Structure formats: C-alpha cells, structure tokens
PDB file of C-alpha atoms in Angstrom:
ATOM      1  CA  UNK A   1     -21.337 -24.350  15.220  1.00 46.00           C
ATOM      2  CA  UNK A   2     -20.521 -26.096  18.361  1.00 47.00           C
ATOM      3  CA  UNK A   3     -22.850 -28.779  19.375  1.00 43.00           C
ATOM      4  CA  UNK A   4     -23.243 -27.505  22.990  1.00 46.00           C
ATOM      5  CA  UNK A   5     -24.794 -24.134  21.858  1.00 50.00           C
ATOM      6  CA  UNK A   6     -28.077 -26.108  21.367  1.00 53.00           C
ATOM      7  CA  UNK A   7     -27.695 -28.960  23.711  1.00 57.00           C
ATOM      8  CA  UNK A   8     -26.762 -26.996  26.923  1.00 63.00           C
ATOM      9  CA  UNK A   9     -28.635 -23.597  26.979  1.00 63.00           C
ATOM     10  CA  UNK A  10     -27.100 -22.639  30.394  1.00 63.00           C
ATOM     11  CA  UNK A  11     -23.696 -22.411  28.634  1.00 60.00           C
ATOM     12  CA  UNK A  12     -25.107 -19.780  26.220  1.00 66.00           C
ATOM     13  CA  UNK A  13     -25.622 -17.209  28.729  1.00 69.00           C
ATOM     14  CA  UNK A  14     -23.334 -14.227  28.265  1.00 74.00           C
ATOM     15  CA  UNK A  15     -21.981 -12.421  31.180  1.00 76.00           C
ATOM     16  CA  UNK A  16     -20.694  -8.828  30.985  1.00 78.00           C
ATOM     17  CA  UNK A  17     -17.154  -9.820  31.907  1.00 81.00           C
ATOM     18  CA  UNK A  18     -16.509 -12.250  29.134  1.00 81.00           C
ATOM     19  CA  UNK A  19     -15.355 -10.160  25.989  1.00 85.00           C
ATOM     20  CA  UNK A  20     -12.576  -9.247  23.963  1.00 84.00           C
ATOM     21  CA  UNK A  21     -11.910  -6.413  21.470  1.00 85.00           C
ATOM     22  CA  UNK A  22     -10.054  -7.055  18.293  1.00 83.00           C
ATOM     23  CA  UNK A  23      -8.043  -4.000  17.113  1.00 74.00           C
ATOM     24  CA  UNK A  24      -5.633  -5.618  14.702  1.00 63.00           C
ATOM     25  CA  UNK A  25      -7.107  -9.058  13.540  1.00 65.00           C
ATOM     26  CA  UNK A  26      -6.006 -10.634  16.785  1.00 61.00           C
ATOM     27  CA  UNK A  27      -6.993 -10.147  20.326  1.00 65.00           C
ATOM     28  CA  UNK A  28      -4.086  -7.698  21.144  1.00 58.00           C
ATOM     29  CA  UNK A  29      -5.487  -5.811  24.107  1.00 64.00           C
ATOM     30  CA  UNK A  30      -7.445  -6.701  27.255  1.00 72.00           C
ATOM     31  CA  UNK A  31     -10.031  -4.094  28.224  1.00 81.00           C
ATOM     32  CA  UNK A  32     -11.654  -3.502  31.556  1.00 85.00           C
ATOM     33  CA  UNK A  33     -14.674  -1.789  30.136  1.00 89.00           C
ATOM     34  CA  UNK A  34     -16.448  -1.483  26.748  1.00 91.00           C
ATOM     35  CA  UNK A  35     -19.430   0.957  26.898  1.00 94.00           C
ATOM     36  CA  UNK A  36     -21.762   2.998  24.726  1.00 94.00           C
ATOM     37  CA  UNK A  37     -22.426   0.622  21.856  1.00 93.00           C
ATOM     38  CA  UNK A  38     -25.814   1.339  20.432  1.00 93.00           C
ATOM     39  CA  UNK A  39     -27.963   2.477  17.553  1.00 94.00           C
ATOM     40  CA  UNK A  40     -31.044   4.918  17.450  1.00 95.00           C
ATOM     41  CA  UNK A  41     -33.207   5.343  14.509  1.00 95.00           C
ATOM     42  CA  UNK A  42     -34.806   8.569  13.881  1.00 95.00           C
ATOM     43  CA  UNK A  43     -38.573   8.484  13.750  1.00 94.00           C
ATOM     44  CA  UNK A  44     -41.343  10.649  12.471  1.00 94.00           C
ATOM     45  CA  UNK A  45     -45.092  10.375  13.264  1.00 93.00           C
ATOM     46  CA  UNK A  46     -47.356  10.737  10.410  1.00 93.00           C
ATOM     47  CA  UNK A  47     -51.025  11.656  11.086  1.00 92.00           C
ATOM     48  CA  UNK A  48     -53.718  10.680   8.579  1.00 90.00           C
ATOM     49  CA  UNK A  49     -56.768  12.959   8.042  1.00 89.00           C
ATOM     50  CA  UNK A  50     -59.805  11.487   9.455  1.00 90.00           C
ATOM     51  CA  UNK A  51     -57.875   8.617  11.496  1.00 88.00           C
ATOM     52  CA  UNK A  52     -57.904  10.086  15.015  1.00 90.00           C
ATOM     53  CA  UNK A  53     -57.113   7.021  16.979  1.00 92.00           C
ATOM     54  CA  UNK A  54     -53.903   6.110  15.265  1.00 92.00           C
ATOM     55  CA  UNK A  55     -50.574   7.324  13.843  1.00 93.00           C
ATOM     56  CA  UNK A  56     -48.041   5.937  11.312  1.00 92.00           C
ATOM     57  CA  UNK A  57     -44.491   5.791  12.306  1.00 94.00           C
ATOM     58  CA  UNK A  58     -41.740   6.171   9.706  1.00 94.00           C
ATOM     59  CA  UNK A  59     -38.195   5.376  10.604  1.00 95.00           C
ATOM     60  CA  UNK A  60     -35.281   7.168   9.063  1.00 92.00           C
ATOM     61  CA  UNK A  61     -31.459   7.393   9.378  1.00 92.00           C
ATOM     62  CA  UNK A  62     -29.733   5.452  11.950  1.00 92.00           C
ATOM     63  CA  UNK A  63     -27.330   7.191  14.436  1.00 94.00           C
ATOM     64  CA  UNK A  64     -24.803   5.088  16.169  1.00 96.00           C
ATOM     65  CA  UNK A  65     -23.684   6.112  19.628  1.00 97.00           C
ATOM     66  CA  UNK A  66     -19.836   6.585  20.539  1.00 97.00           C
ATOM     67  CA  UNK A  67     -18.176   3.588  22.191  1.00 96.00           C
ATOM     68  CA  UNK A  68     -15.634   3.937  24.945  1.00 95.00           C
ATOM     69  CA  UNK A  69     -12.901   1.255  25.497  1.00 90.00           C
ATOM     70  CA  UNK A  70     -10.881   1.356  28.843  1.00 89.00           C
ATOM     71  CA  UNK A  71      -7.969  -0.599  29.866  1.00 84.00           C
ATOM     72  CA  UNK A  72      -5.075  -0.511  32.207  1.00 79.00           C
ATOM     73  CA  UNK A  73      -2.177   1.462  30.750  1.00 75.00           C
ATOM     74  CA  UNK A  74       0.905  -0.361  29.616  1.00 75.00           C
ATOM     75  CA  UNK A  75       3.820   0.317  27.389  1.00 78.00           C
ATOM     76  CA  UNK A  76       1.807  -0.749  24.418  1.00 76.00           C
ATOM     77  CA  UNK A  77       1.168   2.572  22.341  1.00 80.00           C
ATOM     78  CA  UNK A  78      -1.681   1.049  20.000  1.00 77.00           C
ATOM     79  CA  UNK A  79      -4.132   3.703  21.073  1.00 79.00           C
ATOM     80  CA  UNK A  80      -1.818   6.696  20.905  1.00 81.00           C
ATOM     81  CA  UNK A  81      -0.472   5.700  17.553  1.00 82.00           C
ATOM     82  CA  UNK A  82      -3.894   5.297  15.996  1.00 83.00           C
ATOM     83  CA  UNK A  83      -5.093   8.738  17.381  1.00 85.00           C
ATOM     84  CA  UNK A  84      -1.688  10.452  16.310  1.00 86.00           C
ATOM     85  CA  UNK A  85      -2.438   9.145  12.585  1.00 84.00           C
ATOM     86  CA  UNK A  86      -5.886  10.942  12.849  1.00 85.00           C
ATOM     87  CA  UNK A  87      -4.326  14.143  14.503  1.00 85.00           C
ATOM     88  CA  UNK A  88      -1.622  14.296  11.984  1.00 80.00           C
ATOM     89  CA  UNK A  89      -4.194  14.743   9.109  1.00 69.00           C
ATOM     90  CA  UNK A  90      -2.549  11.786   7.259  1.00 62.00           C
ATOM     91  CA  UNK A  91      -4.948   9.471   5.685  1.00 65.00           C
ATOM     92  CA  UNK A  92      -7.510   8.827   8.303  1.00 66.00           C
ATOM     93  CA  UNK A  93      -7.018   5.128   9.576  1.00 79.00           C
ATOM     94  CA  UNK A  94     -10.482   3.743   9.846  1.00 85.00           C
ATOM     95  CA  UNK A  95     -10.779   0.142  11.185  1.00 86.00           C
ATOM     96  CA  UNK A  96     -13.389  -2.424  11.519  1.00 87.00           C
ATOM     97  CA  UNK A  97     -13.431  -3.356  15.303  1.00 88.00           C
ATOM     98  CA  UNK A  98     -14.708  -6.718  16.544  1.00 88.00           C
ATOM     99  CA  UNK A  99     -16.277  -6.929  20.020  1.00 90.00           C
ATOM    100  CA  UNK A 100     -16.363 -10.732  20.801  1.00 88.00           C
ATOM    101  CA  UNK A 101     -18.767 -12.079  23.553  1.00 87.00           C
ATOM    102  CA  UNK A 102     -18.066 -15.451  25.069  1.00 84.00           C
ATOM    103  CA  UNK A 103     -20.316 -17.975  26.930  1.00 81.00           C
ATOM    104  CA  UNK A 104     -19.446 -19.786  30.022  1.00 78.00           C
ATOM    105  CA  UNK A 105     -17.651 -22.571  27.917  1.00 80.00           C
ATOM    106  CA  UNK A 106     -15.353 -20.078  26.281  1.00 80.00           C
ATOM    107  CA  UNK A 107     -17.093 -20.119  22.859  1.00 82.00           C
ATOM    108  CA  UNK A 108     -17.664 -17.052  20.884  1.00 84.00           C
ATOM    109  CA  UNK A 109     -21.469 -16.519  20.977  1.00 85.00           C
ATOM    110  CA  UNK A 110     -21.656 -13.023  19.365  1.00 88.00           C
ATOM    111  CA  UNK A 111     -19.423 -10.733  17.406  1.00 89.00           C
ATOM    112  CA  UNK A 112     -20.163  -6.988  16.981  1.00 91.00           C
ATOM    113  CA  UNK A 113     -18.386  -5.382  14.174  1.00 90.00           C
ATOM    114  CA  UNK A 114     -17.963  -1.606  14.389  1.00 92.00           C
ATOM    115  CA  UNK A 115     -17.575  -0.575  10.714  1.00 90.00           C
ATOM    116  CA  UNK A 116     -15.371   2.322   9.810  1.00 89.00           C
ATOM    117  CA  UNK A 117     -14.313   3.057  13.466  1.00 91.00           C
ATOM    118  CA  UNK A 118     -12.257   6.115  13.903  1.00 91.00           C
ATOM    119  CA  UNK A 119     -10.776   7.514  17.291  1.00 91.00           C
ATOM    120  CA  UNK A 120     -12.389  10.769  18.230  1.00 92.00           C
ATOM    121  CA  UNK A 121     -10.972  10.929  21.856  1.00 91.00           C
ATOM    122  CA  UNK A 122      -7.958   9.530  23.938  1.00 88.00           C
ATOM    123  CA  UNK A 123      -7.786  10.360  27.655  1.00 88.00           C
ATOM    124  CA  UNK A 124      -4.730   9.568  29.743  1.00 84.00           C
ATOM    125  CA  UNK A 125      -5.176   8.367  33.323  1.00 84.00           C
ATOM    126  CA  UNK A 126      -5.139  10.753  36.329  1.00 83.00           C
ATOM    127  CA  UNK A 127      -1.833  10.441  38.100  1.00 85.00           C
ATOM    128  CA  UNK A 128      -1.735  10.816  41.831  1.00 84.00           C
ATOM    129  CA  UNK A 129       1.344  10.315  44.026  1.00 88.00           C
ATOM    130  CA  UNK A 130      -0.611   8.711  46.826  1.00 88.00           C
ATOM    131  CA  UNK A 131      -2.837   6.577  44.693  1.00 81.00           C
ATOM    132  CA  UNK A 132      -2.702   2.873  44.584  1.00 81.00           C
ATOM    133  CA  UNK A 133      -5.102   2.285  41.770  1.00 80.00           C
ATOM    134  CA  UNK A 134      -4.463   1.054  38.233  1.00 81.00           C
ATOM    135  CA  UNK A 135      -3.802   3.826  35.604  1.00 81.00           C
ATOM    136  CA  UNK A 136      -6.646   3.459  33.198  1.00 82.00           C
ATOM    137  CA  UNK A 137      -6.617   4.949  29.617  1.00 84.00           C
ATOM    138  CA  UNK A 138      -9.670   5.570  27.480  1.00 89.00           C
ATOM    139  CA  UNK A 139     -10.320   5.576  23.762  1.00 89.00           C
ATOM    140  CA  UNK A 140     -13.502   6.820  22.341  1.00 94.00           C
ATOM    141  CA  UNK A 141     -14.555   5.592  18.905  1.00 94.00           C
ATOM    142  CA  UNK A 142     -17.078   6.824  16.501  1.00 95.00           C
ATOM    143  CA  UNK A 143     -18.210   4.419  13.781  1.00 94.00           C
ATOM    144  CA  UNK A 144     -20.438   4.225  10.697  1.00 92.00           C
ATOM    145  CA  UNK A 145     -22.242   0.933  10.794  1.00 92.00           C
ATOM    146  CA  UNK A 146     -22.600  -2.064  13.059  1.00 92.00           C
ATOM    147  CA  UNK A 147     -23.154  -5.738  12.244  1.00 90.00           C
ATOM    148  CA  UNK A 148     -23.904  -8.323  14.825  1.00 90.00           C
ATOM    149  CA  UNK A 149     -23.397 -11.997  14.241  1.00 86.00           C
ATOM    150  CA  UNK A 150     -23.366 -15.337  16.064  1.00 81.00           C
ATOM    151  CA  UNK A 151     -19.829 -15.850  15.584  1.00 70.00           C
ATOM    152  CA  UNK A 152     -16.885 -14.174  13.940  1.00 61.00           C
ATOM    153  CA  UNK A 153     -13.448 -12.496  14.776  1.00 59.00           C
ATOM    154  CA  UNK A 154     -10.278 -12.272  12.849  1.00 54.00           C
ATOM    155  CA  UNK A 155     -11.723  -9.607  10.627  1.00 55.00           C
ATOM    156  CA  UNK A 156     -10.752  -6.338  12.416  1.00 55.00           C
ATOM    157  CA  UNK A 157      -8.879  -4.612   9.494  1.00 56.00           C
ATOM    158  CA  UNK A 158      -7.446  -1.261   8.646  1.00 56.00           C
ATOM    159  CA  UNK A 159      -9.535   0.436   5.919  1.00 57.00           C
ATOM    160  CA  UNK A 160      -7.578   2.181   3.146  1.00 54.00           C
ATOM    161  CA  UNK A 161      -9.279   1.560  -0.138  1.00 57.00           C
ATOM    162  CA  UNK A 162     -12.330   3.765   0.195  1.00 60.00           C
ATOM    163  CA  UNK A 163     -15.997   2.971   0.160  1.00 61.00           C
ATOM    164  CA  UNK A 164     -17.984   0.358  -1.773  1.00 62.00           C
ATOM    165  CA  UNK A 165     -21.256   1.211  -3.573  1.00 57.00           C
ATOM    166  CA  UNK A 166     -23.255   0.864  -0.233  1.00 58.00           C
ATOM    167  CA  UNK A 167     -20.924   3.292   1.399  1.00 57.00           C
ATOM    168  CA  UNK A 168     -19.115   0.893   3.580  1.00 59.00           C
ATOM    169  CA  UNK A 169     -15.436   0.691   3.505  1.00 56.00           C
ATOM    170  CA  UNK A 170     -13.829  -1.910   1.317  1.00 52.00           C
ATOM    171  CA  UNK A 171     -13.720  -5.622   2.056  1.00 48.00           C
ATOM    172  CA  UNK A 172     -15.793  -8.243   0.558  1.00 42.00           C
ATOM    173  CA  UNK A 173     -18.665  -9.790   2.350  1.00 40.00           C
ATOM    174  CA  UNK A 174     -18.124 -13.410   3.218  1.00 41.00           C
ATOM    175  CA  UNK A 175     -21.868 -14.344   3.279  1.00 38.00           C
ATOM    176  CA  UNK A 176     -21.867 -14.325   7.155  1.00 38.00           C
ATOM    177  CA  UNK A 177     -22.327 -10.628   7.328  1.00 37.00           C
ATOM    178  CA  UNK A 178     -18.795  -9.891   8.255  1.00 38.00           C
ATOM    179  CA  UNK A 179     -16.286  -8.225   6.047  1.00 40.00           C
ATOM    180  CA  UNK A 180     -13.419 -10.341   4.944  1.00 38.00           C
ATOM    181  CA  UNK A 181      -9.957  -9.072   6.041  1.00 36.00           C
ATOM    182  CA  UNK A 182      -8.653  -7.424   2.787  1.00 35.00           C
ATOM    183  CA  UNK A 183      -5.882  -5.211   4.262  1.00 33.00           C
ATOM    184  CA  UNK A 184      -4.866  -6.874   7.599  1.00 32.00           C
ATOM    185  CA  UNK A 185      -2.967  -4.554  10.025  1.00 33.00           C
ATOM    186  CA  UNK A 186       0.676  -5.166  10.432  1.00 28.00           C
TER     187      UNK A 186
END
C-alpha cells in the first residue's frame, strides 16, 4: 500500500471523474460515464406477538442494479463483438469487469469487480446531420455479484469454465477478495 494513503488524507478523496473500466485485463477503453452500480437487499419485517413497540428485520436475497457504460464511439468494436456473441446464442461470454477509482495522486484507491457481467443492451448514438456533439454509445450490463476492495485491477477475465460451489464463475480467490485471472481475454 502506498505510504501517502495514510500520511496525506487529502490525496485519498475520490472524485467522480477519476475512473477506468477494465474489460479485458487492461484499461482498453475510456468511458465518459459509468452509472447505476448498486445493490439492494430484500427485507421482511417480522412482528413478535406481545412486542408492540419493535419489529425484527430479516434480510434476504441481494438484487444488483444494471450498470450503464457510455463512451465516445470509435472504430473499436469491443462492445458490439461482445453483445453479438450473446445475440448469437453461442456460449454466453460472461466477464468479471473491474471499475477502478483513483485518488488525486493517481493511485488506485478502490476496485469494484462486477462478477459474471453480461451485456443486456447496446445503444448506438443518435446521428444528426447538423449536430456537432460527440457520438456516444452505451452498453448496459447485468451482473451476478459485486466485490469492492481497496486496490486491484488486472483481473477482468472472460468466464468460460462454469460456476464454483458458491455459484461464482471460475477463478480462484487470491485472498484479497478478487478473483485471479484464470482465462485472460485475448
């Protein structure tokens, strides 16, 4: 861990414009927006007989919200290739996606790993002859799990080997909460 994380708290603040998304074990694409990441736990209120001033809250299954990635359109067909694989009913190519957040000093402060992500929507930009704005494409991902760590990256992998006994896709845990890259993308 870099020394200035503890020594200089001001450099540990995370601003919303300092992020990268790893799709293929390297930072291959720059995104203008990454929105929607979150988790919600289903809850159930239990009322005990004779206890009228309290309730017990039981939590159940987690539900992860879809995430939308936006970027300026280029000649890179990474998004389209991935969604085409899903549309073609070939083996669905799930991936672990890393979202890296950086502090003011450029150090990775947080890594959010979307486990078992799969594209569920792709949207081409609106094209207008009189427009001067950048063409923005969007990719919406659904994912099965979320891990957040203080550091990481380099573990965005394509998942081909099925699920482990906990229901996650293959990859061994390295002890830091991230999955090790077993099948790096080409």
